[in-house]
XYZ file of C-alpha atoms in Angstrom:
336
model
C -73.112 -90.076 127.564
C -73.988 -91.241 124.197
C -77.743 -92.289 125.244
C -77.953 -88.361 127.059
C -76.824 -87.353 123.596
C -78.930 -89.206 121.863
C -82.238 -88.578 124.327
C -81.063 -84.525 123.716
C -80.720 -84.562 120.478
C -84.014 -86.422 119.772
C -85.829 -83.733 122.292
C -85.082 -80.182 120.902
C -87.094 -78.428 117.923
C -83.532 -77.415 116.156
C -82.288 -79.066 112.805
C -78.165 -78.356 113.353
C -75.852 -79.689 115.698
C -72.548 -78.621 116.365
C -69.843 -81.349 117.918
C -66.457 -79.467 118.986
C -63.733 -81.796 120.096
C -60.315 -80.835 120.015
C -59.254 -84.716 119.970
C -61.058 -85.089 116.895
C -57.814 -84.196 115.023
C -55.489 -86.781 116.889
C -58.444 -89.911 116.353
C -56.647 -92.573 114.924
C -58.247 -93.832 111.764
C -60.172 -96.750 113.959
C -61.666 -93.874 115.932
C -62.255 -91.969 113.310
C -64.414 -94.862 111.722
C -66.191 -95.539 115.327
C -66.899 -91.785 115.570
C -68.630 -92.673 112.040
C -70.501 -95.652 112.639
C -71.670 -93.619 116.020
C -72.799 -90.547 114.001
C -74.776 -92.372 111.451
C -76.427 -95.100 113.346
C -77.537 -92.632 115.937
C -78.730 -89.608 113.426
C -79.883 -91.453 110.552
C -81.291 -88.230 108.809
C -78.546 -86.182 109.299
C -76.236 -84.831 106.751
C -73.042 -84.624 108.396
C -70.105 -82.392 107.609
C -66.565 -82.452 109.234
C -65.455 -79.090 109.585
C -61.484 -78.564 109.595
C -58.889 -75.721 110.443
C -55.116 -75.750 109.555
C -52.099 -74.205 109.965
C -49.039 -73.117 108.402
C -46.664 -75.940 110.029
C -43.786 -74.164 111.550
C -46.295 -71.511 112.846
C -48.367 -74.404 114.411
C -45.081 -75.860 115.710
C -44.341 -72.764 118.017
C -47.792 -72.596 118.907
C -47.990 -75.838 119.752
C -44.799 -75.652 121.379
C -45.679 -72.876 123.659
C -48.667 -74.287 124.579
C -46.787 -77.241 126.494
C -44.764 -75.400 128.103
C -47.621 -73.428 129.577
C -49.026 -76.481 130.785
C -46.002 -77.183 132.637
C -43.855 -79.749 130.163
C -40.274 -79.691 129.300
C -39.414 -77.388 126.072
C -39.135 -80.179 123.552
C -41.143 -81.373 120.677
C -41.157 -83.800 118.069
C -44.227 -83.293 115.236
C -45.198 -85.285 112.546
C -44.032 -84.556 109.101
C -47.374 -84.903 107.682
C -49.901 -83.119 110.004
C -52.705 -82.030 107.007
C -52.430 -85.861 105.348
C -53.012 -87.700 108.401
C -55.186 -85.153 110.335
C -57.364 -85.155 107.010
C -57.232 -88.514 105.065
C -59.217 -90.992 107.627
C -62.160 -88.385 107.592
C -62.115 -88.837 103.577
C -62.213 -92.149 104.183
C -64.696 -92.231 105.764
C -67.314 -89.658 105.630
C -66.080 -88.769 101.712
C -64.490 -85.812 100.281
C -67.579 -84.292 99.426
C -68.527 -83.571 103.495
C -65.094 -82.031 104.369
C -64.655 -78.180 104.950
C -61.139 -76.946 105.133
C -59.880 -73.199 105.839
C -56.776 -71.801 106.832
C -56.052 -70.575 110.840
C -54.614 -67.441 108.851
C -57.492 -66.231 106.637
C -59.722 -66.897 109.710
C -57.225 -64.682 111.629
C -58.041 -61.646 109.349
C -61.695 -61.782 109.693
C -62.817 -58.574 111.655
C -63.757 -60.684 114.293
C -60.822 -63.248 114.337
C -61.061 -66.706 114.007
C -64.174 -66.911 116.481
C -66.266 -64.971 114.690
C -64.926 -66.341 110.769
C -66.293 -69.764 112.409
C -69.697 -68.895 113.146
C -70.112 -67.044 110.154
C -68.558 -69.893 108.265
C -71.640 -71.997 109.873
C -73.488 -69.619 108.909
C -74.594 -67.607 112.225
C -74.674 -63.668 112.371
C -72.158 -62.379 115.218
C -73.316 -59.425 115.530
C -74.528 -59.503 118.554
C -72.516 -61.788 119.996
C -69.527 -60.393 122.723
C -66.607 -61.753 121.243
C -63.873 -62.688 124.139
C -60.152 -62.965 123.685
C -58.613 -65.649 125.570
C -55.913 -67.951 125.642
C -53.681 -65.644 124.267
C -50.341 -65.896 123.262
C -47.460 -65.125 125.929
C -44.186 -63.349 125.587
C -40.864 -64.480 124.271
C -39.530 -64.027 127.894
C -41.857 -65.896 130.121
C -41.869 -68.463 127.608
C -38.588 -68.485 127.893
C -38.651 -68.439 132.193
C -41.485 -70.889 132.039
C -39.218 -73.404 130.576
C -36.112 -73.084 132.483
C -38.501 -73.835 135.394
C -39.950 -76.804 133.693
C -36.685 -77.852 133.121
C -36.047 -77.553 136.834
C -39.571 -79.170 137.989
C -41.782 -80.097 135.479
C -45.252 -80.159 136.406
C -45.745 -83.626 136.059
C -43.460 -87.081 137.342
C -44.313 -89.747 134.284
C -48.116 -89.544 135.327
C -48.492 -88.475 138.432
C -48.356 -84.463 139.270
C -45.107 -83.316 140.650
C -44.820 -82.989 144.524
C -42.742 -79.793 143.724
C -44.734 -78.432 141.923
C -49.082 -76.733 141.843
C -51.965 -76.477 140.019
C -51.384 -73.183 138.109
C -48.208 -71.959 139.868
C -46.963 -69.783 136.894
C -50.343 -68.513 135.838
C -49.003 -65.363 137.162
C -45.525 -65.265 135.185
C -47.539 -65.559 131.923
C -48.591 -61.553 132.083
C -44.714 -60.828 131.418
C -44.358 -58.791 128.862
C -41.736 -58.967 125.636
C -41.757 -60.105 122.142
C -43.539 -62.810 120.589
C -42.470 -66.150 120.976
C -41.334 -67.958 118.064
C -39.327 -70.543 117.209
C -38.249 -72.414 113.724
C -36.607 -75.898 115.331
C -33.790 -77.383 113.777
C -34.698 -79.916 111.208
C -33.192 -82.528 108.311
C -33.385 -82.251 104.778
C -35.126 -85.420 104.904
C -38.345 -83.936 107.117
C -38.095 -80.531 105.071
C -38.842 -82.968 102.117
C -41.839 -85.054 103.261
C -43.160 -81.415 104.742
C -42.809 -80.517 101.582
C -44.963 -83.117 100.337
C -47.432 -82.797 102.587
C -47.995 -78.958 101.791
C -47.861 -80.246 98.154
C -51.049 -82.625 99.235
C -53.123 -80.047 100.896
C -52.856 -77.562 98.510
C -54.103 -80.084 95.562
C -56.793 -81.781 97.815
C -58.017 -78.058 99.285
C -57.010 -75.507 97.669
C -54.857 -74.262 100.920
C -51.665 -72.646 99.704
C -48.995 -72.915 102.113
C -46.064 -73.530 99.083
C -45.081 -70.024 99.226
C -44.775 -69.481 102.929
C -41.380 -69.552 103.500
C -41.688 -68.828 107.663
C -38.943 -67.738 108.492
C -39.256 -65.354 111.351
C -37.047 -62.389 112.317
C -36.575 -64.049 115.841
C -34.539 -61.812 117.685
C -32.524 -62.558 121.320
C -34.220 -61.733 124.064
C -33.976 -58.491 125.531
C -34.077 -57.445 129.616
C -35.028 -54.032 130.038
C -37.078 -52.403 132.747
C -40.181 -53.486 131.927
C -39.199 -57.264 132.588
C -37.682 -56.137 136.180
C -40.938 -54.545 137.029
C -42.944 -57.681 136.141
C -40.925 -59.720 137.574
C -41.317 -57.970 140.565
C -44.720 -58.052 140.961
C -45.220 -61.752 140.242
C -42.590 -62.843 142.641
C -44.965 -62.370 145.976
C -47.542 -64.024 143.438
C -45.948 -67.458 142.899
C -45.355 -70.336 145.444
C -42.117 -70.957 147.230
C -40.519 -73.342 144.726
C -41.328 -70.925 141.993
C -39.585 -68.518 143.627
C -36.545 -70.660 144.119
C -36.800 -71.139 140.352
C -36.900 -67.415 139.230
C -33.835 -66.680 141.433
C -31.896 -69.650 139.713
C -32.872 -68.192 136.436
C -32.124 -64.634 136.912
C -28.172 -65.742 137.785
C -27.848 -67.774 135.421
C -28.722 -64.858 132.486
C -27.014 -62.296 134.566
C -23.856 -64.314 133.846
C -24.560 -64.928 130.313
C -25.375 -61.389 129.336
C -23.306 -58.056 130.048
C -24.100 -54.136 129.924
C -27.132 -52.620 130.162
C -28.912 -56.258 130.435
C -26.508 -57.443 133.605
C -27.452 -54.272 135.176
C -30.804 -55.079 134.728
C -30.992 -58.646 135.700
C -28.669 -57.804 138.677
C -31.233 -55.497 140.119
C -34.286 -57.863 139.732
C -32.018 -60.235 141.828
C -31.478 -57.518 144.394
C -35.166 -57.092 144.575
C -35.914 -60.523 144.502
C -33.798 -61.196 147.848
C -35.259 -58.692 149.606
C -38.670 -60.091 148.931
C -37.855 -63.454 150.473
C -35.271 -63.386 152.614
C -32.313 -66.122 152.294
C -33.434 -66.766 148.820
C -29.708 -67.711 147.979
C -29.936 -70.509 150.545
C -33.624 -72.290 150.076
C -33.730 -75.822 148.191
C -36.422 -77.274 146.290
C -38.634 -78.943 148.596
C -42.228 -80.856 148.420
C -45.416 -79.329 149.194
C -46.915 -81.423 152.190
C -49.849 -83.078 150.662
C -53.277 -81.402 151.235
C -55.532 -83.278 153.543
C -58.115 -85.517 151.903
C -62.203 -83.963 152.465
C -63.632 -86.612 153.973
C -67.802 -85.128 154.320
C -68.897 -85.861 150.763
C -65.722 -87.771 149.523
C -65.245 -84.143 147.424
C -63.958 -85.476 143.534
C -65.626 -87.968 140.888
C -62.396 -88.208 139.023
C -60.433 -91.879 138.879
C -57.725 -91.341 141.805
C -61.389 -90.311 144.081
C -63.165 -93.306 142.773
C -60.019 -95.561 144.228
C -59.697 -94.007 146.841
C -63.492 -94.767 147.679
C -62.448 -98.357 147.101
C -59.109 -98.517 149.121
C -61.224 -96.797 151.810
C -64.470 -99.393 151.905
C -61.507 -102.382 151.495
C -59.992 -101.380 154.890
C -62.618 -100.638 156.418
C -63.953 -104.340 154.813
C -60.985 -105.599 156.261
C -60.835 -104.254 159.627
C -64.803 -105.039 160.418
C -66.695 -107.240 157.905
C -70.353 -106.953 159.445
C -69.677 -102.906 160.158
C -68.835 -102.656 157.010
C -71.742 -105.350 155.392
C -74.318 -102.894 157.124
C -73.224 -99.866 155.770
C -73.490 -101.052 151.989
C -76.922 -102.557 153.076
C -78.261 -99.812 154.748
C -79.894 -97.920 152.044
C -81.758 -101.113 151.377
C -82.642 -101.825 154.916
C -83.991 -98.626 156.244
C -82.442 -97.959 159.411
């Protein structure tokens, strides 16, 4: 991949190149200074600029936060105290001060264009005629909040191996419910509030990025079931797998006991609805999807578990008959 860069690079008439890697902010500072040597042994007459965005911390947090549980993790987190020192000091280190561009997620949020457009015209591109597209939104306080209880039930992944309960995308469709936005301000010790202190203290003295004064502290208010959240829920349920299902069902009995009023009502009628949608709900277990059958025309997949499974397949076969096996390897070679 690095030679294909390299050959690409070399071949086109343009003078700018743009590398976008969302890793690039976890490198350690070893990859950092690989990703270095790489960059200036293979464009020599370059001048090379690291281009960086932040984020006010506890805002980052629930983003961050959400994000995993979108993807199917359990609702917990643990973030470092000094995101902006260590996300930003190996690049000093080693491409200099000089070639490192910082801006804030939030002034690049109030560009007319939002943050897609403040980048390109921060690289200097015009974006006017270029459709701007608004995805990966954020989700509501209440799927958020469903999403997790069912991660918490099946997460999407065992260690690191993808959960037998569980498929790819099952809650896409839970993600449209509507509510507030999610937020969250996890609990944290004097000790961390200190050294996040410090690190705000750091960025805004090596950037000029001001996040002293933000005091985040969200109006976070309890969720709220109204009608709205029966009628989505309603039309996801025929949407989602069985499991899934099986989840929502748990869920909505569990907050119909903890709430009362108008909100029990509510959640009391989704579960009425629910029921009648899949009949003997109240009964069904958690169960494992039968695996899907492997395509054998074309051994379908270039990934690592298709690779070994290319290997465990030649190794019986290997195994089972030697000179069969000998003359298929061979035959390219061979002719017929």
């Amino acid at each position: 991949m690095r030679k294909a860069l390299r050959d690409e690079v070399r071949a086109t008439p343009f003078t700018d190149l743009l590398i976008s890697g969302e890793s690039m902010s976890t490198m350690t500072e070893e990859q950092v200074s690989g990703l270095h040597r790489f960059f200036t042994k293979s464009f020599p007459a370059f001048d090379i600029k690291i281009l960086f965005c932040t984020r006010e911390y506890d805002s980052f947090r629930s983003s961050l936060l959400q994000q995993r549980i979108k993807g199917g993790e359990r609702p917990s987190i643990k973030l470092r105290t000094d995101i902006y020192r260590w996300g930003l000091e190996k690049f000093i280190k080693n491409f200099g001060k000089k070639n490192i561009l910082v801006y804030s997620f939030e002034e690049a949020c109030a560009h007319k264009d939002g943050p897609v457009g403040f980048f390109l015209e921060t690289l200097g591109l015009e974006t006017s005629g270029i459709p701007l597209l608004r995805v990966n939104e954020a989700v509501s306080d209440k799927a958020v909040d469903l999403l997790a209880y069912i991660n918490d039930q099946i997460p999407s992944r065992d260690g690191w191996r993808k959960s037998p309960f569980r498929e790819f995308n099952d809650t896409g469709a839970l993600q449209r419910i509507r509510g507030k936005k999610f937020l969250t301000r996890l609990p944290r010790t004097p000790e961390e509030d200190e050294a996040i202190r410090q690190d705000i203290e750091w960025l805004k003295s090596a950037f000029g990025i001001d996040y002293t004064q933000s005091e985040w502290n969200p109006d976070i208010h309890p969720i709220v079931y109204d009608g709205d959240f029966c009628k989505d829920i309603i039309y996801c349920f025929p949407r989602v797998p069985r499991n899934i299902q099986v989840c929502i069902y748990r869920y909505l009995v569990q907050r119909a006991e903890e709430r009362e009023g108008a909100q029990r009502t509510v959640l009391l009628q989704t579960l009425d609805v629910v029921k009648q949608l899949t009949p003997g709900l109240e009964t069904l277990e958690l169960e494992a999807y039968p695996d899907k059958p492997r395509a054998q025309e074309g051994w379908v997949g270039n990934g690592l578990s298709a690779w070994m499974a290319r290997v465990a397949e030649w190794g019986n076969r290997f195994a089972s008959n030697p000179g069969a096996a000998l003359k298929a390897v061979l035959a390219p070679f061979m002719g017929k």
